[in-house]
PDB file of C-alpha atoms in Angstrom:
ATOM      1  CA  UNK V   1      -3.417  -7.457  -7.587  1.00 64.00           C
ATOM      2  CA  UNK V   2      -1.432 -10.476  -6.351  1.00 69.00           C
ATOM      3  CA  UNK V   3       1.864  -8.602  -6.652  1.00 73.00           C
ATOM      4  CA  UNK V   4       0.468  -5.640  -4.697  1.00 85.00           C
ATOM      5  CA  UNK V   5      -0.844  -7.871  -1.895  1.00 89.00           C
ATOM      6  CA  UNK V   6       2.380  -9.904  -1.797  1.00 90.00           C
ATOM      7  CA  UNK V   7       4.118  -6.869  -0.228  1.00 89.00           C
ATOM      8  CA  UNK V   8       1.826  -7.270   2.775  1.00 88.00           C
ATOM      9  CA  UNK V   9       2.382 -11.025   2.944  1.00 91.00           C
ATOM     10  CA  UNK V  10       6.161 -10.517   2.719  1.00 89.00           C
ATOM     11  CA  UNK V  11       6.024  -7.986   5.551  1.00 86.00           C
ATOM     12  CA  UNK V  12       3.910 -10.407   7.631  1.00 87.00           C
ATOM     13  CA  UNK V  13       6.338 -13.258   6.927  1.00 89.00           C
ATOM     14  CA  UNK V  14       9.416 -11.192   7.821  1.00 88.00           C
ATOM     15  CA  UNK V  15       8.020  -9.446  10.916  1.00 83.00           C
ATOM     16  CA  UNK V  16       5.430 -11.783  12.408  1.00 81.00           C
ATOM     17  CA  UNK V  17       5.949 -15.165  14.032  1.00 80.00           C
ATOM     18  CA  UNK V  18       2.880 -16.774  12.498  1.00 88.00           C
ATOM     19  CA  UNK V  19       3.715 -15.253   9.119  1.00 86.00           C
ATOM     20  CA  UNK V  20       6.614 -17.690   8.975  1.00 90.00           C
ATOM     21  CA  UNK V  21       4.430 -20.673   9.891  1.00 95.00           C
ATOM     22  CA  UNK V  22       1.336 -20.463   7.690  1.00 96.00           C
ATOM     23  CA  UNK V  23       3.011 -19.678   4.332  1.00 94.00           C
ATOM     24  CA  UNK V  24       0.099 -17.629   3.013  1.00 96.00           C
ATOM     25  CA  UNK V  25      -0.393 -17.326  -0.756  1.00 95.00           C
ATOM     26  CA  UNK V  26      -2.699 -14.779  -2.347  1.00 96.00           C
ATOM     27  CA  UNK V  27      -5.846 -16.185  -3.997  1.00 96.00           C
ATOM     28  CA  UNK V  28      -8.435 -13.395  -4.282  1.00 96.00           C
ATOM     29  CA  UNK V  29      -9.307  -9.914  -3.095  1.00 96.00           C
ATOM     30  CA  UNK V  30     -12.330  -7.697  -3.611  1.00 96.00           C
ATOM     31  CA  UNK V  31     -13.563  -4.819  -1.505  1.00 96.00           C
ATOM     32  CA  UNK V  32     -14.240  -6.178   1.991  1.00 97.00           C
ATOM     33  CA  UNK V  33     -13.157  -9.736   1.133  1.00 98.00           C
ATOM     34  CA  UNK V  34      -9.842 -11.609   1.115  1.00 97.00           C
ATOM     35  CA  UNK V  35      -9.012 -15.233   0.292  1.00 98.00           C
ATOM     36  CA  UNK V  36      -5.605 -16.787   0.950  1.00 97.00           C
ATOM     37  CA  UNK V  37      -4.199 -20.275   0.798  1.00 97.00           C
ATOM     38  CA  UNK V  38      -2.433 -21.244   4.001  1.00 97.00           C
ATOM     39  CA  UNK V  39      -0.676 -24.289   5.340  1.00 97.00           C
ATOM     40  CA  UNK V  40      -0.669 -26.044   8.693  1.00 97.00           C
ATOM     41  CA  UNK V  41       2.735 -27.697   9.248  1.00 96.00           C
ATOM     42  CA  UNK V  42       3.391 -30.577  11.650  1.00 96.00           C
ATOM     43  CA  UNK V  43       4.305 -28.096  14.436  1.00 96.00           C
ATOM     44  CA  UNK V  44       0.632 -27.017  14.599  1.00 97.00           C
ATOM     45  CA  UNK V  45      -0.780 -30.495  15.261  1.00 97.00           C
ATOM     46  CA  UNK V  46      -2.218 -32.104  18.381  1.00 96.00           C
ATOM     47  CA  UNK V  47      -0.843 -35.534  19.398  1.00 96.00           C
ATOM     48  CA  UNK V  48      -3.769 -37.131  17.496  1.00 95.00           C
ATOM     49  CA  UNK V  49      -2.620 -35.527  14.214  1.00 96.00           C
ATOM     50  CA  UNK V  50      -5.313 -32.839  13.902  1.00 97.00           C
ATOM     51  CA  UNK V  51      -4.611 -29.103  13.913  1.00 98.00           C
ATOM     52  CA  UNK V  52      -4.763 -27.576  17.397  1.00 97.00           C
ATOM     53  CA  UNK V  53      -7.788 -25.244  17.703  1.00 97.00           C
ATOM     54  CA  UNK V  54      -5.688 -22.305  18.827  1.00 97.00           C
ATOM     55  CA  UNK V  55      -3.661 -22.596  15.623  1.00 97.00           C
ATOM     56  CA  UNK V  56      -6.865 -22.330  13.578  1.00 98.00           C
ATOM     57  CA  UNK V  57      -7.816 -19.227  15.589  1.00 98.00           C
ATOM     58  CA  UNK V  58      -4.350 -17.811  15.016  1.00 97.00           C
ATOM     59  CA  UNK V  59      -4.555 -18.255  11.239  1.00 97.00           C
ATOM     60  CA  UNK V  60      -7.991 -16.630  11.204  1.00 98.00           C
ATOM     61  CA  UNK V  61      -6.740 -13.774  13.409  1.00 97.00           C
ATOM     62  CA  UNK V  62      -3.989 -13.222  10.824  1.00 96.00           C
ATOM     63  CA  UNK V  63      -6.190 -13.178   7.716  1.00 97.00           C
ATOM     64  CA  UNK V  64      -8.881 -10.970   9.269  1.00 98.00           C
ATOM     65  CA  UNK V  65      -6.186  -8.526  10.411  1.00 96.00           C
ATOM     66  CA  UNK V  66      -4.467  -8.583   7.020  1.00 96.00           C
ATOM     67  CA  UNK V  67      -7.737  -7.589   5.325  1.00 96.00           C
ATOM     68  CA  UNK V  68      -8.083  -4.514   7.556  1.00 96.00           C
ATOM     69  CA  UNK V  69      -4.413  -3.558   7.199  1.00 94.00           C
ATOM     70  CA  UNK V  70      -4.508  -3.935   3.405  1.00 94.00           C
ATOM     71  CA  UNK V  71      -7.729  -1.963   2.983  1.00 95.00           C
ATOM     72  CA  UNK V  72      -6.227   0.900   5.013  1.00 93.00           C
ATOM     73  CA  UNK V  73      -3.080   0.841   2.849  1.00 90.00           C
ATOM     74  CA  UNK V  74      -1.075   0.064   5.986  1.00 90.00           C
ATOM     75  CA  UNK V  75      -2.299   3.067   7.991  1.00 92.00           C
ATOM     76  CA  UNK V  76      -4.077   1.079  10.717  1.00 92.00           C
ATOM     77  CA  UNK V  77      -3.451  -1.959  12.869  1.00 92.00           C
ATOM     78  CA  UNK V  78      -6.311  -3.945  14.452  1.00 95.00           C
ATOM     79  CA  UNK V  79      -5.847  -4.492  18.193  1.00 96.00           C
ATOM     80  CA  UNK V  80      -8.051  -7.507  19.004  1.00 96.00           C
ATOM     81  CA  UNK V  81     -10.677  -7.115  21.697  1.00 97.00           C
ATOM     82  CA  UNK V  82     -12.632 -10.322  21.020  1.00 97.00           C
ATOM     83  CA  UNK V  83     -11.973 -13.492  19.043  1.00 97.00           C
ATOM     84  CA  UNK V  84     -15.020 -15.765  19.045  1.00 98.00           C
ATOM     85  CA  UNK V  85     -14.416 -19.091  17.333  1.00 98.00           C
ATOM     86  CA  UNK V  86     -16.532 -22.027  16.267  1.00 98.00           C
ATOM     87  CA  UNK V  87     -14.842 -25.260  15.212  1.00 98.00           C
ATOM     88  CA  UNK V  88     -17.021 -27.326  12.879  1.00 98.00           C
ATOM     89  CA  UNK V  89     -14.680 -30.197  11.902  1.00 98.00           C
ATOM     90  CA  UNK V  90     -11.016 -31.105  12.363  1.00 98.00           C
ATOM     91  CA  UNK V  91      -8.251 -29.978  10.033  1.00 98.00           C
ATOM     92  CA  UNK V  92      -5.065 -31.871   9.323  1.00 97.00           C
ATOM     93  CA  UNK V  93      -1.530 -31.117   8.155  1.00 97.00           C
ATOM     94  CA  UNK V  94      -1.415 -29.419   4.775  1.00 96.00           C
ATOM     95  CA  UNK V  95      -3.083 -26.669   2.767  1.00 97.00           C
ATOM     96  CA  UNK V  96      -6.346 -24.906   3.608  1.00 98.00           C
ATOM     97  CA  UNK V  97      -8.281 -21.959   2.230  1.00 98.00           C
ATOM     98  CA  UNK V  98      -8.820 -19.018   4.552  1.00 98.00           C
ATOM     99  CA  UNK V  99     -11.257 -16.170   3.937  1.00 98.00           C
ATOM    100  CA  UNK V 100     -11.964 -12.860   5.641  1.00 98.00           C
ATOM    101  CA  UNK V 101     -15.071 -10.762   5.101  1.00 98.00           C
ATOM    102  CA  UNK V 102     -15.654  -7.340   6.603  1.00 98.00           C
ATOM    103  CA  UNK V 103     -18.876  -7.211   8.622  1.00 98.00           C
ATOM    104  CA  UNK V 104     -18.654  -3.629   9.914  1.00 97.00           C
ATOM    105  CA  UNK V 105     -15.964  -0.994  10.222  1.00 96.00           C
ATOM    106  CA  UNK V 106     -16.472   2.239  12.100  1.00 95.00           C
ATOM    107  CA  UNK V 107     -14.000   4.949  13.107  1.00 94.00           C
ATOM    108  CA  UNK V 108     -12.722   2.993  16.124  1.00 96.00           C
ATOM    109  CA  UNK V 109     -14.033  -0.594  15.956  1.00 98.00           C
ATOM    110  CA  UNK V 110     -14.086  -3.230  13.215  1.00 98.00           C
ATOM    111  CA  UNK V 111     -15.649  -6.688  13.036  1.00 98.00           C
ATOM    112  CA  UNK V 112     -14.490  -9.242  10.475  1.00 98.00           C
ATOM    113  CA  UNK V 113     -15.611 -12.838   9.893  1.00 98.00           C
ATOM    114  CA  UNK V 114     -12.914 -15.378   9.072  1.00 98.00           C
ATOM    115  CA  UNK V 115     -13.459 -18.904   7.789  1.00 98.00           C
ATOM    116  CA  UNK V 116     -11.231 -21.916   7.168  1.00 98.00           C
ATOM    117  CA  UNK V 117     -12.052 -24.574   4.585  1.00 98.00           C
ATOM    118  CA  UNK V 118     -10.509 -28.036   4.362  1.00 97.00           C
ATOM    119  CA  UNK V 119      -9.064 -29.592   1.204  1.00 94.00           C
ATOM    120  CA  UNK V 120     -12.571 -30.741   0.213  1.00 96.00           C
ATOM    121  CA  UNK V 121     -13.920 -27.176   0.456  1.00 97.00           C
ATOM    122  CA  UNK V 122     -15.901 -27.905   3.628  1.00 98.00           C
ATOM    123  CA  UNK V 123     -16.170 -25.268   6.349  1.00 98.00           C
ATOM    124  CA  UNK V 124     -13.916 -26.237   9.257  1.00 98.00           C
ATOM    125  CA  UNK V 125     -13.800 -23.123  11.484  1.00 98.00           C
ATOM    126  CA  UNK V 126     -15.399 -19.693  11.809  1.00 98.00           C
ATOM    127  CA  UNK V 127     -14.011 -16.717  13.721  1.00 98.00           C
ATOM    128  CA  UNK V 128     -15.670 -13.404  14.554  1.00 98.00           C
ATOM    129  CA  UNK V 129     -12.873 -10.915  15.140  1.00 98.00           C
ATOM    130  CA  UNK V 130     -13.612  -7.580  16.794  1.00 98.00           C
ATOM    131  CA  UNK V 131     -10.802  -5.077  17.140  1.00 98.00           C
ATOM    132  CA  UNK V 132     -10.011  -1.519  18.107  1.00 97.00           C
ATOM    133  CA  UNK V 133      -8.536   0.308  15.135  1.00 96.00           C
ATOM    134  CA  UNK V 134      -5.166   1.862  15.928  1.00 95.00           C
ATOM    135  CA  UNK V 135      -3.058   4.131  13.747  1.00 92.00           C
ATOM    136  CA  UNK V 136      -0.009   2.464  12.234  1.00 87.00           C
ATOM    137  CA  UNK V 137       3.084   3.468  10.299  1.00 77.00           C
ATOM    138  CA  UNK V 138       3.163   0.226   8.284  1.00 70.00           C
ATOM    139  CA  UNK V 139       2.484   2.275   5.149  1.00 64.00           C
ATOM    140  CA  UNK V 140       6.022   3.692   5.169  1.00 66.00           C
ATOM    141  CA  UNK V 141       7.526   0.279   5.868  1.00 68.00           C
ATOM    142  CA  UNK V 142       5.459  -1.748   3.389  1.00 66.00           C
ATOM    143  CA  UNK V 143       5.447   0.710   0.468  1.00 61.00           C
TER     144      UNK V 143
END
């Protein structure tokens, strides 16, 4: 499974700006659920040394989108219509765990919950990501 998902992470790293920043590593996948390890480098920090909230949202936008893209075998791309975030505690430079769980997917709209966990396994941020599902030709590029 990891090798199969790595194709998607490689594509994200090579073609997306944030894919180069977060250095995602595959941890776990099951139907409707994805877990990745990510990293917040020093470029993502506020002057006080904590991760900037928008960077947390960005990482969660990425993982929730990657779940939808992977489950479609690269045939769709989620075009975000709403990103609603809750920040529970600060994060700092270094590794985090990121999860995505499908809430509902219809023909045209999908909603996915993303969560970030600090190095102690405590919930740090939650994102509800709603998107319009658009057709994509990533399948030919990724496979």
